[in-house]
Short mmCIF file of C-alpha atoms in Angstrom, two decimals:
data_model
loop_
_atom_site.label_atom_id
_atom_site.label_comp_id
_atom_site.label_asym_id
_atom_site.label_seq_id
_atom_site.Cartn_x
_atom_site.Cartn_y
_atom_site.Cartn_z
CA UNK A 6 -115.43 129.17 -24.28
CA UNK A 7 -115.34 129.39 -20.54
CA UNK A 8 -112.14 128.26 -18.82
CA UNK A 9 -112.30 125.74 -15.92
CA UNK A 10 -110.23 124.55 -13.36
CA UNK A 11 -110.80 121.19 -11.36
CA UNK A 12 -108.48 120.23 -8.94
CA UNK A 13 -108.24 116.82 -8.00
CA UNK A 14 -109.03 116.63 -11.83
CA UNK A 15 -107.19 112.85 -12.28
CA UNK A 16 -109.01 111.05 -9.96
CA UNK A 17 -111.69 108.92 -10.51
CA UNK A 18 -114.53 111.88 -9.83
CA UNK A 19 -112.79 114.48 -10.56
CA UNK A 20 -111.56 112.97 -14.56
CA UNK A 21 -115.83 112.62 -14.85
CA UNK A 22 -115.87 115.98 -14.14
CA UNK A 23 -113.18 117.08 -16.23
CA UNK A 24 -114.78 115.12 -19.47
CA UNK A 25 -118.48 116.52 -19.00
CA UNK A 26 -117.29 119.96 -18.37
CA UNK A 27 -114.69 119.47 -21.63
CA UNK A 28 -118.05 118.19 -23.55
CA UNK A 29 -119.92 121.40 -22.39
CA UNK A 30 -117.11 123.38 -24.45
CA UNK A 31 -115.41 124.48 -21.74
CA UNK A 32 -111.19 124.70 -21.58
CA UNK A 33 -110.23 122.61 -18.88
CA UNK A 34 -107.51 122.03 -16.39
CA UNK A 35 -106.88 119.38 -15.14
CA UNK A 36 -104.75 119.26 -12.12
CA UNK A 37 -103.48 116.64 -10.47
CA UNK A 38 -100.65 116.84 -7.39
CA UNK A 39 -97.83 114.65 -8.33
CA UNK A 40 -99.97 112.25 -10.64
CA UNK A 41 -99.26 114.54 -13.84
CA UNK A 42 -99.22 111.11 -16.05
CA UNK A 43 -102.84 110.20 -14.98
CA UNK A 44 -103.93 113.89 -15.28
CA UNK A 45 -102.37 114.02 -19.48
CA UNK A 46 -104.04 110.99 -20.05
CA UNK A 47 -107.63 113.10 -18.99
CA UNK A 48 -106.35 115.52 -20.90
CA UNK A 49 -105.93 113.29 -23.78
CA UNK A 50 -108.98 111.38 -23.86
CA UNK A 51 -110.99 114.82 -23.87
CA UNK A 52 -108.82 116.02 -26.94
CA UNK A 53 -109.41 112.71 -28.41
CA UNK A 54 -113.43 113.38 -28.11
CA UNK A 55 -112.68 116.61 -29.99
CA UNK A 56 -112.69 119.03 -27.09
CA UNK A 57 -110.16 121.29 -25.51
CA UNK A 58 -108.36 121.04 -21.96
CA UNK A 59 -104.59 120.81 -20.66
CA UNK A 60 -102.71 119.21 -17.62
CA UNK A 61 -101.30 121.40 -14.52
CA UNK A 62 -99.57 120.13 -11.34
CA UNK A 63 -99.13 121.73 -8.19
CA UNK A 64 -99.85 120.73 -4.49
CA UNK A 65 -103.01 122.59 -2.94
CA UNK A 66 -101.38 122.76 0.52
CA UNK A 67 -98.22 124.71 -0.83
CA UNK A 68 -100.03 128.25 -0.93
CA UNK A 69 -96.70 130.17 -2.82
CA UNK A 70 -96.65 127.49 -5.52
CA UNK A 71 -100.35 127.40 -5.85
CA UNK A 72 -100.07 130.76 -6.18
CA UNK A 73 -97.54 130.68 -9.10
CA UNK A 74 -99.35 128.05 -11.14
CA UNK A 75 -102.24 130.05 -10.94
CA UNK A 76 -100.78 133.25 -12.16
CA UNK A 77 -99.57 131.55 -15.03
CA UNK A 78 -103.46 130.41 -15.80
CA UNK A 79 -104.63 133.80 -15.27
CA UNK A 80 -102.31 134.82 -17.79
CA UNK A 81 -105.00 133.59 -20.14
CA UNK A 82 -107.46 135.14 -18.80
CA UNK A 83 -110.10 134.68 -15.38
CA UNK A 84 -110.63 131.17 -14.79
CA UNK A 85 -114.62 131.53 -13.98
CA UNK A 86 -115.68 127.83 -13.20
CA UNK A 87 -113.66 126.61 -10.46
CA UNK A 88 -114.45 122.61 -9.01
CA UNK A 89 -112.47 122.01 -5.83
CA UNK A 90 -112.53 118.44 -5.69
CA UNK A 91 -108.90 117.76 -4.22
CA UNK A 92 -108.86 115.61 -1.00
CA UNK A 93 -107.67 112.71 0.90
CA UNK A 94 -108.66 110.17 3.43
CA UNK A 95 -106.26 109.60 5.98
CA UNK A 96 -108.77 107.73 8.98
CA UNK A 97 -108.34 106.49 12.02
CA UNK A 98 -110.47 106.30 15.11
CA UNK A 99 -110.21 109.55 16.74
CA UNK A 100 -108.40 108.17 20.30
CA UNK A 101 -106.04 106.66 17.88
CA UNK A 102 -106.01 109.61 15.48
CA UNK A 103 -102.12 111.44 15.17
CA UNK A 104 -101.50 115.08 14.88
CA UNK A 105 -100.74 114.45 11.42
CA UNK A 106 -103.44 112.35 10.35
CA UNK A 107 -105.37 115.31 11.35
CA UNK A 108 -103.35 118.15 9.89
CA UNK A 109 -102.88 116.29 6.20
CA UNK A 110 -106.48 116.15 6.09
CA UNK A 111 -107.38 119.63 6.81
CA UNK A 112 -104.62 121.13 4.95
CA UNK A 113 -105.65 119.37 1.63
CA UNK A 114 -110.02 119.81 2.15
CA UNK A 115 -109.98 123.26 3.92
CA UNK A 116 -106.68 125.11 3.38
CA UNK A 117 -106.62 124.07 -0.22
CA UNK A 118 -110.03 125.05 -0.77
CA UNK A 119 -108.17 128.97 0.73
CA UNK A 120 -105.14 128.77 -1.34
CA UNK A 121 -106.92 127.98 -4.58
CA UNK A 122 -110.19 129.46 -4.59
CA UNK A 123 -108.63 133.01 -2.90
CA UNK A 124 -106.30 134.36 -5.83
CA UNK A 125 -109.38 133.34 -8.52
CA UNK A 126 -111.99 135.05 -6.76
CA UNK A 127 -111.31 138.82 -7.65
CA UNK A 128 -110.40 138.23 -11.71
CA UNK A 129 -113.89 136.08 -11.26
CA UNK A 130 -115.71 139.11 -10.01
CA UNK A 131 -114.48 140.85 -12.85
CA UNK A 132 -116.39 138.92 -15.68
CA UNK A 133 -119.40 139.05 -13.48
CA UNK A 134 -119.93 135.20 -14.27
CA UNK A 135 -118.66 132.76 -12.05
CA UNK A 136 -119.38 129.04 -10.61
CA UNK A 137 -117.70 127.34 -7.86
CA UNK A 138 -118.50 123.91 -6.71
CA UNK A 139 -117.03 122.71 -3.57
CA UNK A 140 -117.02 118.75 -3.69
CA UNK A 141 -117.65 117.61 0.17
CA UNK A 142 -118.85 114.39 1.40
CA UNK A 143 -121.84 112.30 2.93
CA UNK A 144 -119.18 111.97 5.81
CA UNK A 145 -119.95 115.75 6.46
CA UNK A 146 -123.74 115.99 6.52
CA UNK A 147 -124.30 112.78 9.01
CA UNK A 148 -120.96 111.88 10.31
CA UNK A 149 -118.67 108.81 9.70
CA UNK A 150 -116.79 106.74 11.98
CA UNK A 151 -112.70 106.95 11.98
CA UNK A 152 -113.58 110.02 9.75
CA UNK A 153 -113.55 113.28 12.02
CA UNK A 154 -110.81 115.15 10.22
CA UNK A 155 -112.23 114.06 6.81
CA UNK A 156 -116.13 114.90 8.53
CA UNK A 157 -114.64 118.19 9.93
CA UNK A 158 -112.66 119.46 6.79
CA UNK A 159 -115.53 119.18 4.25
CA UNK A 160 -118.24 120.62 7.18
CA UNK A 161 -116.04 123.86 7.36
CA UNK A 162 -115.64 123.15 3.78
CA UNK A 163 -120.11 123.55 3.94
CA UNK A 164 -119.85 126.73 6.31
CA UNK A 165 -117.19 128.66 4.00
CA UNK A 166 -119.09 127.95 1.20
CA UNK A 167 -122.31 129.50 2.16
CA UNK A 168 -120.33 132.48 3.52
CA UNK A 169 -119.05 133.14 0.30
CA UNK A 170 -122.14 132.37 -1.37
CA UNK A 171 -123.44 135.52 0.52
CA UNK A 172 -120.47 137.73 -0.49
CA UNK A 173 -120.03 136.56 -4.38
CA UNK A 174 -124.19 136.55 -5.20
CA UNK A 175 -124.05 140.25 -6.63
CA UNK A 176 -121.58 139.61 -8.97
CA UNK A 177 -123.11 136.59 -10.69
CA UNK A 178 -121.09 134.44 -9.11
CA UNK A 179 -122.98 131.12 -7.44
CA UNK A 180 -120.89 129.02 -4.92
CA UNK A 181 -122.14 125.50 -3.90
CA UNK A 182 -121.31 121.98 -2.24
CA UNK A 183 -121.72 118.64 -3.73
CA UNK A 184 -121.97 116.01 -1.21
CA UNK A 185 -121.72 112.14 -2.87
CA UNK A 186 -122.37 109.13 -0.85
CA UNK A 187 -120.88 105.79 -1.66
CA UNK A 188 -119.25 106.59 -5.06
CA UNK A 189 -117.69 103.46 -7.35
CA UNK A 190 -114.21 105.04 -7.71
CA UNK A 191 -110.64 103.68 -6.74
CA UNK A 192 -111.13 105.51 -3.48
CA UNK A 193 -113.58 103.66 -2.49
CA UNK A 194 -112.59 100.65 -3.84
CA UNK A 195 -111.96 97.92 -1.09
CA UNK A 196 -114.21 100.25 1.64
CA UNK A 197 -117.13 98.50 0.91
CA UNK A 198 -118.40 95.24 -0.73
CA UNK A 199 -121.61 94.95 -2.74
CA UNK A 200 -123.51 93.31 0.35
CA UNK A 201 -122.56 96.21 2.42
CA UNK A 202 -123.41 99.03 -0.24
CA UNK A 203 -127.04 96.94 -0.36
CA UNK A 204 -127.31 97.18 3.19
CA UNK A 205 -126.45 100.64 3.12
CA UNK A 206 -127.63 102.57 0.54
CA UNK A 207 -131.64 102.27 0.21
CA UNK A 208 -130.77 102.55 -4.08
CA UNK A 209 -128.74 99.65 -2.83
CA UNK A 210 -125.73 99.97 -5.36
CA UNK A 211 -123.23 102.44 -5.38
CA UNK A 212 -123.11 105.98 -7.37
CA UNK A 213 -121.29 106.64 -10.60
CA UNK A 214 -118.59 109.16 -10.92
CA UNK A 215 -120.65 110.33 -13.72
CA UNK A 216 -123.68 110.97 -12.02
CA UNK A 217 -121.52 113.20 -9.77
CA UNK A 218 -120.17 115.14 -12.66
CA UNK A 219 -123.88 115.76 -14.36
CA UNK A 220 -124.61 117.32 -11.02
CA UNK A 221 -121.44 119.41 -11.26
CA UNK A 222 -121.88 120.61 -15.07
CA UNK A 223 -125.23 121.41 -14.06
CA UNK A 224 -124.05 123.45 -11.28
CA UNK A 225 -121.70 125.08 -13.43
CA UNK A 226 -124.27 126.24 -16.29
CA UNK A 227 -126.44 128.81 -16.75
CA UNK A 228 -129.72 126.86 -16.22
CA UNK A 229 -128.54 127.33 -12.26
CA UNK A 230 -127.87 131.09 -11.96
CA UNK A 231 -130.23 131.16 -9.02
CA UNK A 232 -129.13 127.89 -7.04
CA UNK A 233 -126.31 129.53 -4.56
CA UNK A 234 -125.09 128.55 -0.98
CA UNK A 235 -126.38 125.17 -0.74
CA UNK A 236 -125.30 121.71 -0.06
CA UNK A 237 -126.28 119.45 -2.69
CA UNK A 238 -126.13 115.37 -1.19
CA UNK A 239 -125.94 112.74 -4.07
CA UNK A 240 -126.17 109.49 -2.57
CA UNK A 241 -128.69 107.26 -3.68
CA UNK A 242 -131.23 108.04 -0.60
CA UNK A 243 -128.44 106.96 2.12
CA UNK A 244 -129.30 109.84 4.44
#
């Protein structure tokens, strides 16, 4: 049994991740920042399907107390599938954009992707099995109005990933992006109305967290040792 970690794990993607990784028979964790209720009842509904996975809490952005939770994980042993699916929106026209709209965005998408992924990395080489999935955005492969801290967070989110595709490959350790489009989750709940997903999206409806997470368990197996370093768009033919 492999032991996974997906931050971000009680929202509406990341939960769909959490169950079809739990149904692989992986252990998961599922974190969540301060929504630890939402994240136990993920937790619960994979125990209730008869597989194995447990709650954490801790805020990405804080790199000593990400730190500390994930010492106490490792105490378990390497944690060898990592999903970093943590981030916000905070948008706003750029003109109109503040210092901080900017800053909370990046320090949740980029330096969180740092300050979780960093301490994992070396008890991952270790095993010399790994899989890390970086969960990005349509908004970073074309672009998206009142989005350039979102657009710029998960594009450096692309770069760093293929970087450390390069430097993890010779330890069997594959590191790639998952880009989703319009996805039918409460984030995007409200953002878009069925007539504008039909105008959008040639598929014309929106994508399932599910979908995403087959993508991600797929990533995540061993039928995709050789896929590394790439950027993986799941959006219904939008771009």
């Amino acid at each position: 049994m492999k032991r996974a970690l997906v931050t971000g794990g009680s929202g509406g993607i990341g939960a769909a991740i959490c169950r079809r990784l739990a149904a692989d028979g992986h252990h998961v964790f599922v974190h969540a920042n301060r929504g630890l209720d939402r994240a136990a009842a993920v937790v619960a509904a994979i125990r209730a399907a008869g597989n194995s996975a447990e709650a954490v809490a801790f805020d990405v952005t804080d790199r000593a107390a990400t730190a500390a939770a994930l010492d106490t994980l490792l105490e378990g042993g390497a944690i060898q599938i990592l999903v970093n699916n943590a981030g916000i929106h905070d948008d706003a026209v750029f003109p109109g954009m503040s210092g901080e709209q900017w800053d909370r965005v990046i320090d949740v998408s980029l330096n969180g992707f740092f300050n979780v992924t960093q301490p994992l990395t070396l008890p991952m080489i270790r095993t010399r099995w790994g899989r890390i999935v970086n969960v990005s955005s349509v908004a970073a492969v074309a672009g998206n109005r009142g989005q350039v801290n979102y657009s710029a967070a998960k594009g450096a989110l692309h770069a760093a990933s293929k970087s450390l595709a390069l430097e993890l490959a010779s330890r069997g350790i594959s590191v790639n992006v998952v880009a989703p489009g319009i996805i039918e989750t409460g984030m995007s709940e409200g953002a878009f109305d069925a007539d504008a997903v039909k105008r959008l999206v040639p598929m014309q409806r929106a994508g399932q967290p599910e979908e995403v997470a087959e993508l991600v368990a797929f990533l995540a197996s061993d039928k995709a040792a050789y896929i590394s370093g790439q950027v993986i768009s799941i959006n219904g033919a939008l771009i």
